[in-house]
Tab-separated table of C-alpha atoms in Angstrom:
chain	number	residue	atom	x	y	z
A	1	UNK	CA	30.151	131.975	152.081
A	2	UNK	CA	26.987	130.131	152.301
A	3	UNK	CA	26.079	127.213	149.907
A	4	UNK	CA	23.485	129.403	147.941
A	5	UNK	CA	25.823	132.203	147.277
A	6	UNK	CA	28.491	129.594	146.123
A	7	UNK	CA	25.833	127.953	143.799
A	8	UNK	CA	24.997	131.511	142.626
A	9	UNK	CA	28.656	132.448	141.909
A	10	UNK	CA	29.335	129.011	140.071
A	11	UNK	CA	26.170	129.596	137.961
A	12	UNK	CA	27.167	133.219	137.156
A	13	UNK	CA	30.684	132.156	136.214
A	14	UNK	CA	29.482	129.364	134.086
A	15	UNK	CA	26.964	131.512	132.156
A	16	UNK	CA	29.668	134.342	131.633
A	17	UNK	CA	31.978	131.723	130.255
A	18	UNK	CA	29.387	130.677	127.724
A	19	UNK	CA	28.973	134.254	126.657
A	20	UNK	CA	32.319	135.070	126.554
A	21	UNK	CA	32.976	132.049	124.349
A	22	UNK	CA	30.108	133.081	121.874
A	23	UNK	CA	31.374	136.735	122.009
A	24	UNK	CA	34.801	135.738	120.811
A	25	UNK	CA	33.365	134.091	117.617
A	26	UNK	CA	31.290	137.223	116.956
A	27	UNK	CA	34.042	139.619	117.618
A	28	UNK	CA	36.598	137.739	115.467
A	29	UNK	CA	33.970	137.423	112.833
A	30	UNK	CA	32.748	140.934	112.693
A	31	UNK	CA	35.001	143.272	114.718
A	32	UNK	CA	33.872	145.253	117.576
A	33	UNK	CA	31.747	147.399	115.410
A	34	UNK	CA	30.050	145.012	113.426
A	35	UNK	CA	29.519	142.523	116.254
A	36	UNK	CA	25.925	142.403	117.840
A	37	UNK	CA	24.552	141.383	121.112
A	38	UNK	CA	21.549	139.664	119.164
A	39	UNK	CA	24.006	137.311	117.142
A	40	UNK	CA	26.068	136.518	120.388
A	41	UNK	CA	22.835	135.616	122.150
A	42	UNK	CA	21.965	133.405	119.108
A	43	UNK	CA	25.390	131.838	119.306
A	44	UNK	CA	25.333	131.234	122.871
A	45	UNK	CA	21.938	129.761	122.585
A	46	UNK	CA	20.529	132.033	125.241
A	47	UNK	CA	17.802	134.904	125.541
A	48	UNK	CA	19.477	138.437	124.779
A	49	UNK	CA	18.125	139.753	128.129
A	50	UNK	CA	20.612	137.137	129.866
A	51	UNK	CA	23.421	139.107	128.373
A	52	UNK	CA	22.263	142.175	129.575
A	53	UNK	CA	21.948	140.727	132.898
A	54	UNK	CA	25.651	140.319	133.217
A	55	UNK	CA	26.743	143.196	130.975
A	56	UNK	CA	25.542	146.741	130.349
A	57	UNK	CA	26.125	146.940	126.528
A	58	UNK	CA	28.425	145.499	123.986
A	59	UNK	CA	31.239	147.948	125.134
A	60	UNK	CA	31.012	146.423	128.702
A	61	UNK	CA	30.935	142.821	127.211
A	62	UNK	CA	33.983	143.572	125.157
A	63	UNK	CA	35.931	145.263	127.954
A	64	UNK	CA	35.198	142.185	130.319
A	65	UNK	CA	36.262	139.888	127.680
A	66	UNK	CA	39.428	141.442	127.237
A	67	UNK	CA	40.195	141.580	130.738
A	68	UNK	CA	39.217	137.737	131.117
A	69	UNK	CA	41.667	137.186	128.170
A	70	UNK	CA	44.525	138.924	129.957
A	71	UNK	CA	43.530	137.320	133.416
A	72	UNK	CA	43.920	133.727	131.904
A	73	UNK	CA	47.142	134.637	130.145
A	74	UNK	CA	48.814	136.309	133.023
A	75	UNK	CA	47.921	133.303	135.173
A	76	UNK	CA	48.874	130.516	132.600
A	77	UNK	CA	52.141	132.202	131.862
A	78	UNK	CA	53.577	132.736	135.232
A	79	UNK	CA	56.382	130.429	134.835
A	80	UNK	CA	59.157	133.260	134.497
A	81	UNK	CA	59.883	133.470	138.166
A	82	UNK	CA	63.336	134.450	139.693
A	83	UNK	CA	63.175	130.892	141.606
A	84	UNK	CA	62.855	129.087	138.422
A	85	UNK	CA	65.793	127.919	136.388
A	86	UNK	CA	65.753	129.698	132.879
A	87	UNK	CA	65.902	126.630	130.483
A	88	UNK	CA	62.696	125.113	132.233
A	89	UNK	CA	60.964	128.346	132.805
A	90	UNK	CA	61.397	129.550	129.075
A	91	UNK	CA	60.609	126.307	127.720
A	92	UNK	CA	57.245	126.086	129.753
A	93	UNK	CA	56.513	129.760	128.647
A	94	UNK	CA	56.861	128.916	125.043
A	95	UNK	CA	54.811	126.055	125.229
A	96	UNK	CA	52.129	127.567	127.183
A	97	UNK	CA	51.862	130.461	124.478
A	98	UNK	CA	52.036	127.939	121.637
A	99	UNK	CA	49.134	125.875	123.312
A	100	UNK	CA	47.012	128.972	123.834
A	101	UNK	CA	47.452	129.676	120.116
A	102	UNK	CA	46.299	126.157	119.401
A	103	UNK	CA	43.403	125.796	121.809
A	104	UNK	CA	42.085	129.461	121.895
A	105	UNK	CA	43.136	131.304	118.878
A	106	UNK	CA	40.270	133.669	118.939
A	107	UNK	CA	41.420	135.171	121.926
A	108	UNK	CA	44.965	135.908	120.501
A	109	UNK	CA	43.001	137.498	117.316
A	110	UNK	CA	40.902	139.753	119.470
A	111	UNK	CA	43.821	140.903	121.575
A	112	UNK	CA	45.973	141.759	118.284
A	113	UNK	CA	42.804	143.388	116.710
A	114	UNK	CA	42.543	145.634	119.809
A	115	UNK	CA	46.245	146.599	119.558
A	116	UNK	CA	46.127	147.261	115.799
A	117	UNK	CA	43.433	149.555	116.322
A	118	UNK	CA	45.095	151.575	118.794
A	119	UNK	CA	44.189	149.869	121.868
A	120	UNK	CA	41.269	152.232	122.709
A	121	UNK	CA	39.911	149.885	125.509
A	122	UNK	CA	43.259	148.450	126.555
A	123	UNK	CA	45.090	151.864	126.870
A	124	UNK	CA	44.801	152.333	130.516
A	125	UNK	CA	45.858	148.648	131.156
A	126	UNK	CA	48.908	149.006	128.820
A	127	UNK	CA	50.128	152.235	130.745
A	128	UNK	CA	49.495	150.674	134.189
A	129	UNK	CA	49.106	146.956	135.142
A	130	UNK	CA	50.776	145.758	132.082
A	131	UNK	CA	53.833	147.864	132.474
A	132	UNK	CA	54.248	146.530	136.235
A	133	UNK	CA	53.729	142.898	135.020
A	134	UNK	CA	56.340	143.360	132.293
A	135	UNK	CA	58.737	145.194	134.662
A	136	UNK	CA	58.658	142.067	136.923
A	137	UNK	CA	59.402	139.771	134.209
A	138	UNK	CA	62.070	141.842	132.795
A	139	UNK	CA	63.527	141.781	136.152
A	140	UNK	CA	63.682	137.875	136.155
A	141	UNK	CA	65.306	137.795	132.853
A	142	UNK	CA	67.797	140.469	133.791
A	143	UNK	CA	68.587	138.376	137.062
A	144	UNK	CA	69.302	135.374	134.977
A	145	UNK	CA	71.765	137.574	132.864
A	146	UNK	CA	73.468	139.058	135.961
A	147	UNK	CA	74.072	135.521	137.172
A	148	UNK	CA	75.622	134.268	133.956
A	149	UNK	CA	72.604	131.795	133.331
A	150	UNK	CA	71.636	133.142	129.864
A	151	UNK	CA	73.402	135.310	127.496
A	152	UNK	CA	73.239	139.199	127.654
A	153	UNK	CA	70.150	139.721	125.597
A	154	UNK	CA	67.702	142.333	125.758
A	155	UNK	CA	64.855	141.071	128.085
A	156	UNK	CA	62.251	143.119	126.232
A	157	UNK	CA	63.008	141.842	122.795
A	158	UNK	CA	63.254	138.192	124.189
A	159	UNK	CA	59.749	138.772	125.422
A	160	UNK	CA	58.527	140.419	122.098
A	161	UNK	CA	60.113	137.585	120.264
A	162	UNK	CA	58.256	134.929	122.138
A	163	UNK	CA	54.838	136.784	122.060
A	164	UNK	CA	55.078	137.292	118.191
A	165	UNK	CA	56.528	133.808	117.167
A	166	UNK	CA	53.920	131.959	119.309
A	167	UNK	CA	51.103	134.119	118.629
A	168	UNK	CA	51.756	134.031	114.870
A	169	UNK	CA	50.175	130.583	114.806
A	170	UNK	CA	46.843	132.105	115.880
A	171	UNK	CA	46.803	135.485	114.347
A	172	UNK	CA	48.024	134.421	110.894
A	173	UNK	CA	46.964	130.838	110.747
A	174	UNK	CA	45.479	131.030	107.172
A	175	UNK	CA	48.953	131.910	106.023
A	176	UNK	CA	50.555	129.276	108.175
A	177	UNK	CA	48.363	126.622	106.693
A	178	UNK	CA	48.640	127.802	103.312
A	179	UNK	CA	52.705	127.946	103.509
A	180	UNK	CA	52.540	124.388	104.994
A	181	UNK	CA	50.067	123.050	102.391
A	182	UNK	CA	47.606	121.985	105.003
A	183	UNK	CA	43.785	122.568	105.737
A	184	UNK	CA	44.562	122.755	109.447
A	185	UNK	CA	47.455	122.172	111.875
A	186	UNK	CA	47.125	119.135	114.017
A	187	UNK	CA	48.330	118.234	117.445
A	188	UNK	CA	51.891	116.945	115.968
A	189	UNK	CA	52.161	120.261	113.878
A	190	UNK	CA	51.826	122.296	117.286
A	191	UNK	CA	54.397	119.943	119.075
A	192	UNK	CA	56.689	120.645	116.345
A	193	UNK	CA	56.358	124.312	116.759
A	194	UNK	CA	57.030	124.163	120.365
A	195	UNK	CA	60.053	121.828	119.789
A	196	UNK	CA	61.391	124.322	116.969
A	197	UNK	CA	60.799	127.431	118.713
A	198	UNK	CA	62.115	126.344	122.070
A	199	UNK	CA	65.191	125.222	120.282
A	200	UNK	CA	65.777	128.765	118.456
A	201	UNK	CA	65.046	130.763	121.228
A	202	UNK	CA	66.937	128.890	123.943
A	203	UNK	CA	70.181	128.708	121.747
A	204	UNK	CA	69.755	132.345	121.133
A	205	UNK	CA	69.971	132.671	124.561
A	206	UNK	CA	73.009	130.834	125.000
A	207	UNK	CA	71.120	127.839	126.781
A	208	UNK	CA	72.025	124.582	125.834
């Protein structure tokens, strides 16, 4: 790759990241139907034409945003590996999920909203790449079970539990802070979430 092409690629990546961040705020606030390219451009402080340079329309932007969210999640959550010791792997997985709820709650809310509405955009993904990814993680957990490293729990339900408990702090943050009588959660609060969920889940798997 030439220097100019590399530079162009970096600029493209940077600009798309700016647009994605603005789009997250817009989609969380107004949903897919209510969101507008005009407001996304205003949020990103760029010309509307610049968005259309990278994305055909609002649907294309939404689809690419969801793909980006999934790509980041799958990359950052890849601690469930057959070569990893279950205590360390599950602990790292739980921490990564909680920290994404802390640092990027909008991604979780957009993903949750897509599923709640029947996954019209993600339906193909859920029935193809997602199933293959999930199958590989279930196999890792089953291998741990077969080797007596964790209790005989259902791998699917273990993953569902981790997803739901960690993403709760993003998707239902309004309820959480009300229940905790706080205006917002701070770093110490999230560390306590990591500690509590890790202890509960690991003990539930027979890991001490």
